[in-house]
XYZ file of C-alpha atoms in Angstrom:
413
model
C 45.920 5.819 12.729
C 44.186 8.617 14.675
C 40.484 8.891 15.590
C 39.707 11.461 12.881
C 41.037 9.172 10.165
C 39.048 6.238 11.556
C 35.855 8.270 11.460
C 36.687 9.454 7.902
C 36.991 5.828 6.803
C 33.821 4.870 8.688
C 31.881 7.659 6.949
C 33.413 6.683 3.583
C 34.702 10.221 3.017
C 37.021 11.046 0.131
C 38.977 14.134 -0.865
C 38.370 16.979 -0.319
C 36.262 15.960 2.709
C 37.771 14.721 5.965
C 36.973 14.529 9.672
C 38.806 17.230 11.585
C 37.342 16.847 15.076
C 35.185 14.531 17.198
C 34.051 14.605 20.792
C 31.512 13.190 23.244
C 29.427 15.693 25.153
C 26.458 15.771 27.520
C 23.870 18.381 26.440
C 22.555 20.593 29.216
C 19.480 19.075 30.869
C 20.126 15.626 29.354
C 21.589 12.428 30.798
C 22.483 10.985 27.380
C 25.971 11.421 25.933
C 26.167 12.413 22.262
C 28.920 11.978 19.707
C 29.603 15.038 17.548
C 31.818 14.803 14.463
C 33.084 17.807 12.511
C 33.815 17.459 8.772
C 35.697 20.016 6.696
C 37.158 20.339 3.200
C 40.777 20.840 2.322
C 42.029 24.381 1.859
C 42.060 25.478 -1.798
C 39.473 22.879 -2.871
C 37.223 23.484 -5.850
C 33.751 22.057 -6.331
C 31.696 21.107 -9.389
C 28.726 23.382 -10.006
C 25.421 22.367 -11.566
C 26.702 23.960 -14.799
C 29.682 21.589 -14.893
C 32.401 24.083 -13.957
C 34.902 23.808 -11.083
C 34.582 26.783 -8.755
C 36.141 27.945 -5.503
C 33.722 28.503 -2.607
C 32.031 31.877 -2.479
C 31.249 31.375 1.226
C 30.168 28.584 3.580
C 27.103 27.714 5.662
C 27.298 25.699 8.910
C 24.983 22.677 8.824
C 24.200 19.717 11.127
C 22.858 16.228 10.272
C 21.613 13.440 12.504
C 23.622 10.257 11.835
C 23.247 6.624 12.918
C 23.895 6.070 16.609
C 27.452 5.279 17.651
C 26.645 2.244 19.814
C 23.976 3.701 22.164
C 25.071 7.316 21.658
C 23.209 9.691 19.299
C 25.600 10.933 16.640
C 25.616 14.254 14.767
C 27.734 15.428 11.841
C 28.760 19.079 11.514
C 30.201 20.696 8.400
C 30.647 24.077 6.808
C 29.126 23.573 3.371
C 30.504 25.690 0.500
C 28.296 27.871 -1.621
C 29.276 28.562 -5.241
C 28.639 31.742 -7.193
C 27.712 30.413 -10.624
C 27.071 33.872 -12.128
C 26.490 37.432 -11.043
C 23.050 36.696 -9.573
C 23.064 32.963 -8.731
C 24.503 31.131 -5.732
C 24.078 27.401 -5.151
C 24.905 25.044 -2.275
C 27.389 22.235 -2.863
C 25.870 18.753 -2.503
C 27.618 16.832 0.268
C 28.170 13.084 -0.291
C 26.731 11.935 3.038
C 23.270 13.568 2.861
C 20.698 14.674 0.312
C 19.845 18.339 -0.137
C 17.565 19.954 2.446
C 17.629 16.944 4.789
C 18.587 17.044 8.443
C 19.628 13.370 8.287
C 22.494 11.505 6.690
C 21.740 9.018 3.925
C 22.642 6.122 6.224
C 20.220 7.355 8.891
C 17.438 7.613 6.294
C 18.310 4.142 4.981
C 17.993 2.683 8.481
C 14.633 4.374 9.105
C 13.280 3.263 5.709
C 14.534 -0.290 6.307
C 12.532 -0.414 9.545
C 9.422 0.811 7.717
C 10.003 -1.770 4.981
C 9.935 -4.437 7.694
C 6.360 -3.229 8.413
C 7.261 -1.222 11.517
C 4.782 1.670 12.056
C 6.372 5.077 11.503
C 5.610 6.193 15.061
C 7.437 3.119 16.368
C 10.379 3.863 14.064
C 10.492 7.367 15.506
C 10.703 5.934 19.021
C 13.451 3.531 17.971
C 15.639 6.256 16.454
C 14.571 8.827 19.067
C 13.208 11.395 16.633
C 9.905 13.214 16.201
C 7.437 11.170 14.087
C 6.824 14.111 11.725
C 10.521 14.169 10.803
C 10.435 10.467 9.900
C 7.225 11.007 7.917
C 8.996 13.797 5.994
C 11.800 11.396 5.015
C 9.274 8.702 4.095
C 7.177 11.054 1.945
C 10.280 12.293 0.120
C 11.236 8.844 -1.136
C 7.663 7.764 -1.915
C 7.089 10.957 -3.911
C 10.147 10.053 -6.007
C 8.626 6.655 -6.734
C 5.316 8.235 -7.738
C 7.056 10.766 -9.952
C 9.042 8.084 -11.822
C 6.135 5.709 -12.524
C 5.836 4.671 -16.159
C 2.272 3.564 -16.944
C 2.550 3.397 -20.734
C 2.058 -0.395 -20.774
C -0.987 -0.556 -18.481
C -3.884 -2.358 -20.151
C -5.726 -4.324 -17.433
C -6.509 -2.860 -14.040
C -8.288 -3.847 -10.839
C -10.087 -1.388 -8.562
C -11.143 -1.722 -4.935
C -11.626 0.416 -1.850
C -10.240 -0.012 1.664
C -10.705 1.915 4.910
C -7.943 3.848 6.662
C -9.562 3.668 10.106
C -12.449 1.629 11.458
C -15.660 3.443 10.615
C -13.790 6.251 8.900
C -13.180 7.394 5.322
C -12.076 5.176 2.476
C -9.422 5.243 -0.196
C -9.562 3.637 -3.654
C -6.654 1.601 -4.976
C -5.942 0.952 -8.670
C -3.704 -2.024 -9.497
C -2.026 -3.141 -12.715
C -3.243 -6.744 -13.012
C -0.208 -7.710 -15.112
C 2.503 -6.477 -12.725
C 0.314 -6.987 -9.607
C 1.429 -3.573 -8.311
C -0.496 -0.544 -7.057
C -0.307 2.278 -9.602
C -2.690 4.864 -8.130
C -4.373 5.671 -4.811
C -6.887 8.420 -4.086
C -9.323 9.400 -1.291
C -12.941 8.300 -1.476
C -14.708 5.487 -3.298
C -16.908 7.273 -5.818
C -17.061 7.735 -9.583
C -14.650 10.661 -9.417
C -11.898 8.210 -8.485
C -11.831 7.202 -12.150
C -11.432 10.798 -13.291
C -8.448 11.195 -10.975
C -7.010 7.903 -12.211
C -7.232 8.856 -15.890
C -5.471 12.167 -15.187
C -2.735 10.284 -13.298
C -2.476 7.740 -16.127
C -1.964 10.448 -18.752
C 0.524 12.273 -16.516
C 2.648 9.097 -16.330
C 2.667 8.147 -19.987
C -0.484 6.022 -20.107
C -3.527 6.271 -22.371
C -7.061 5.792 -20.933
C -8.352 4.715 -24.355
C -5.983 1.705 -24.287
C -7.337 0.257 -21.028
C -8.927 -3.027 -22.059
C -10.330 -4.511 -18.852
C -11.335 -3.179 -15.428
C -12.045 -5.691 -12.650
C -14.204 -4.341 -9.814
C -17.025 -5.067 -7.432
C -20.627 -4.280 -8.333
C -20.454 -0.729 -6.961
C -22.738 1.648 -8.867
C -20.217 4.452 -8.369
C -17.334 2.423 -9.802
C -19.478 1.239 -12.729
C -20.545 4.800 -13.521
C -17.016 6.159 -13.237
C -15.558 3.445 -15.451
C -18.180 3.938 -18.165
C -17.609 7.691 -18.152
C -13.812 7.875 -18.034
C -12.723 4.521 -19.515
C -15.381 4.014 -22.204
C -13.313 1.499 -24.214
C -12.703 -0.816 -21.260
C -14.665 -4.008 -20.597
C -16.012 -4.160 -17.048
C -15.439 -7.460 -15.234
C -17.343 -7.965 -12.008
C -14.969 -9.795 -9.734
C -15.874 -13.333 -8.703
C -14.624 -12.801 -5.151
C -17.179 -10.042 -4.651
C -19.882 -12.219 -6.167
C -19.065 -14.923 -3.618
C -18.973 -12.258 -0.915
C -22.497 -11.184 -1.883
C -23.658 -14.815 -1.764
C -22.103 -15.203 1.700
C -24.015 -12.137 2.891
C -27.293 -13.694 1.732
C -26.377 -17.016 3.353
C -25.700 -15.186 6.599
C -29.103 -13.505 6.397
C -30.720 -16.941 6.205
C -28.591 -18.172 9.118
C -29.555 -15.175 11.263
C -33.262 -15.674 10.536
C -32.991 -19.344 11.508
C -30.823 -18.656 14.563
C -33.377 -16.360 16.214
C -35.215 -19.381 17.617
C -32.572 -22.122 17.300
C -29.716 -22.009 19.815
C -27.940 -24.888 18.063
C -26.756 -22.419 15.383
C -25.034 -20.148 17.887
C -21.313 -19.805 17.249
C -21.445 -21.316 13.770
C -21.356 -18.208 11.592
C -17.973 -19.021 10.032
C -18.807 -22.705 9.774
C -21.197 -21.657 7.003
C -19.170 -18.814 5.512
C -15.946 -20.775 5.048
C -15.643 -23.044 2.054
C -16.293 -26.675 2.934
C -12.838 -27.742 1.699
C -11.208 -25.320 4.149
C -12.969 -26.673 7.250
C -11.360 -29.159 9.671
C -12.957 -32.619 9.925
C -14.821 -31.849 13.149
C -16.373 -28.718 11.656
C -17.444 -30.624 8.542
C -19.328 -33.119 10.721
C -21.010 -30.283 12.621
C -21.853 -28.573 9.320
C -23.476 -31.701 7.888
C -25.579 -32.111 11.033
C -26.761 -28.482 10.885
C -27.584 -28.654 7.176
C -29.750 -31.764 7.722
C -31.427 -30.205 10.772
C -32.291 -26.902 9.066
C -33.434 -27.507 5.433
C -33.707 -23.813 4.487
C -30.161 -23.202 5.683
C -29.085 -26.338 3.830
C -30.634 -24.998 0.622
C -28.930 -21.619 1.049
C -25.587 -23.275 1.718
C -25.999 -25.497 -1.338
C -26.684 -22.442 -3.513
C -23.584 -20.663 -2.219
C -21.339 -23.692 -2.755
C -22.864 -24.231 -6.214
C -22.066 -20.636 -7.183
C -18.465 -21.049 -5.994
C -18.084 -24.197 -8.111
C -19.473 -22.461 -11.208
C -17.223 -19.409 -10.775
C -14.186 -21.639 -10.296
C -15.132 -23.500 -13.473
C -15.364 -20.157 -15.290
C -11.876 -19.269 -14.050
C -10.619 -22.475 -15.658
C -12.641 -21.592 -18.788
C -14.625 -24.819 -18.486
C -17.153 -25.378 -21.251
C -20.757 -24.643 -20.287
C -19.932 -22.515 -17.201
C -22.058 -19.592 -18.407
C -25.056 -21.842 -19.077
C -24.610 -23.374 -15.609
C -24.666 -19.888 -14.102
C -27.905 -19.006 -15.867
C -29.438 -22.264 -14.558
C -28.153 -21.408 -11.074
C -29.965 -18.059 -11.203
C -33.205 -19.745 -12.262
C -32.887 -22.234 -9.412
C -32.101 -19.524 -6.830
C -35.025 -17.433 -8.074
C -37.448 -20.336 -7.655
C -36.556 -20.957 -4.011
C -38.422 -19.566 -1.037
C -35.232 -17.806 0.075
C -35.843 -14.058 -0.286
C -32.163 -13.088 0.277
C -31.128 -15.220 -2.716
C -33.970 -13.856 -4.843
C -32.569 -10.369 -4.157
C -29.096 -11.650 -5.036
C -30.339 -12.883 -8.407
C -31.908 -9.472 -9.045
C -28.529 -7.868 -8.265
C -26.734 -10.237 -10.625
C -29.240 -9.564 -13.415
C -28.643 -5.830 -13.023
C -24.913 -6.418 -13.585
C -25.117 -9.232 -16.102
C -22.960 -7.520 -18.744
C -19.949 -7.368 -16.401
C -20.542 -10.857 -15.035
C -20.678 -12.298 -18.559
C -17.349 -10.595 -19.321
C -15.865 -12.450 -16.362
C -17.074 -15.748 -17.777
C -15.589 -14.817 -21.167
C -12.249 -13.659 -19.739
C -12.044 -16.331 -17.043
C -8.780 -15.355 -15.362
C -9.514 -11.662 -14.720
C -10.221 -11.224 -11.016
C -9.427 -8.869 -8.172
C -7.672 -11.633 -6.267
C -4.426 -9.674 -6.306
C -6.250 -6.690 -4.805
C -7.615 -8.836 -1.997
C -4.040 -9.878 -1.213
C -2.687 -6.326 -1.411
C -5.541 -4.982 0.724
C -4.798 -7.560 3.411
C -1.221 -6.222 3.610
C -2.548 -2.669 3.876
C -4.996 -3.624 6.621
C -2.221 -5.367 8.550
C -0.109 -2.202 8.393
C -3.154 -0.184 9.454
C -3.755 -2.387 12.506
C -0.111 -2.185 13.519
C -0.248 1.618 13.290
C -3.687 1.659 15.010
C -5.151 3.528 12.079
C -4.091 6.628 10.164
C -5.455 10.073 10.963
C -3.699 11.590 7.938
C -5.112 10.224 4.682
C -2.080 11.371 2.653
C 0.248 9.396 4.924
C -1.983 6.345 4.546
C -2.036 6.608 0.756
C 1.753 6.957 0.634
C 2.035 3.869 2.838
C -0.151 1.960 0.350
C 2.184 2.989 -2.476
C 5.191 1.917 -0.411
C 3.729 -1.464 0.591
C 2.125 -2.396 -2.735
C 3.952 -0.321 -5.346
C 6.942 -2.614 -5.818
C 10.604 -1.751 -6.344
C 9.842 1.751 -7.665
C 9.104 2.817 -4.103
C 12.000 1.113 -2.338
C 14.711 3.231 -0.711
C 17.658 3.200 -3.172
C 20.495 3.015 -0.643
C 21.775 0.254 1.615
C 22.097 1.003 5.328
C 24.825 -1.622 5.755
């Protein structure tokens, strides 16, 4: 068995394609040897046109594709690709089995690059690994993600979650819409304003969905999100997410801690001792926490209010009887304290009471899945040291959180 036949088998070629030549060479000005493989078709071959007819080549075009490395050597495939004259005015290029149309890479090369990205490798690092320009890898990545976006079917979407996340520290934001049933990202857009909902409804309609059928939208207490939802999804019930309610309570608790800590050095270094849930603290931290709460009564009161709110919201999640009444009592108690940050929190809650009550009625509708998905996005962002191109970042969000629809369809093995 000669070398050409071995390479034909290795490339999984079938008639009329076959390897006719291969050689190692050292490009001028380089100290890296490259493997070049030439593929050709058998004389007299006919090819299937897009109209379903077998035609002889009208002419050929010489093309080159980057292939997977042969051991440590970069590998390139060369072929003269037939063009078919389908009628008097139309000529089309034959699709070769080892590469997609208009790509400078073989399918196996693209599969390898996409597999690296799927393993959460930043695209720039993938480019270094395969020794290609980052923009070329981004082009491959965007091609496959755009196919996933195009094929989305959103006809069954009824309950969604909405949240924003940043693409770089201190820089612009994107908004992510998630199907709460499938726990997958279904839309991403720049910004975090009311117009995000207009863009979402257009996307929903474009992909077979109906904005009037959206039943529930889970979100934080953003005025922009509330306004956008009311305007573009008027039939949906707004649910203010319990995780953001706890987050708001933690902010008020931290305000109390900061005010106390200005003159009390004992509180230094204990920010997260107060912000973490008691059940999540190690034994030593619990002992320190108890000491601090007894030493500083105002801080103890604030901490008690925060923990009480968490307990009530957890009870609502379990649809425990009387949870809503307990929440109303909690607001009265917080409003009667001398803690101004918690008085402001109660005022915020009262301004959003309709969406909070919906949470208590629904119980299990939260943005917890979005918190999880956002943590994956932020991890990818840190590994890539931020994204300067917002479109690349949004496509990465689709790829990470969009599920199987966005996975590369070919195996690199």
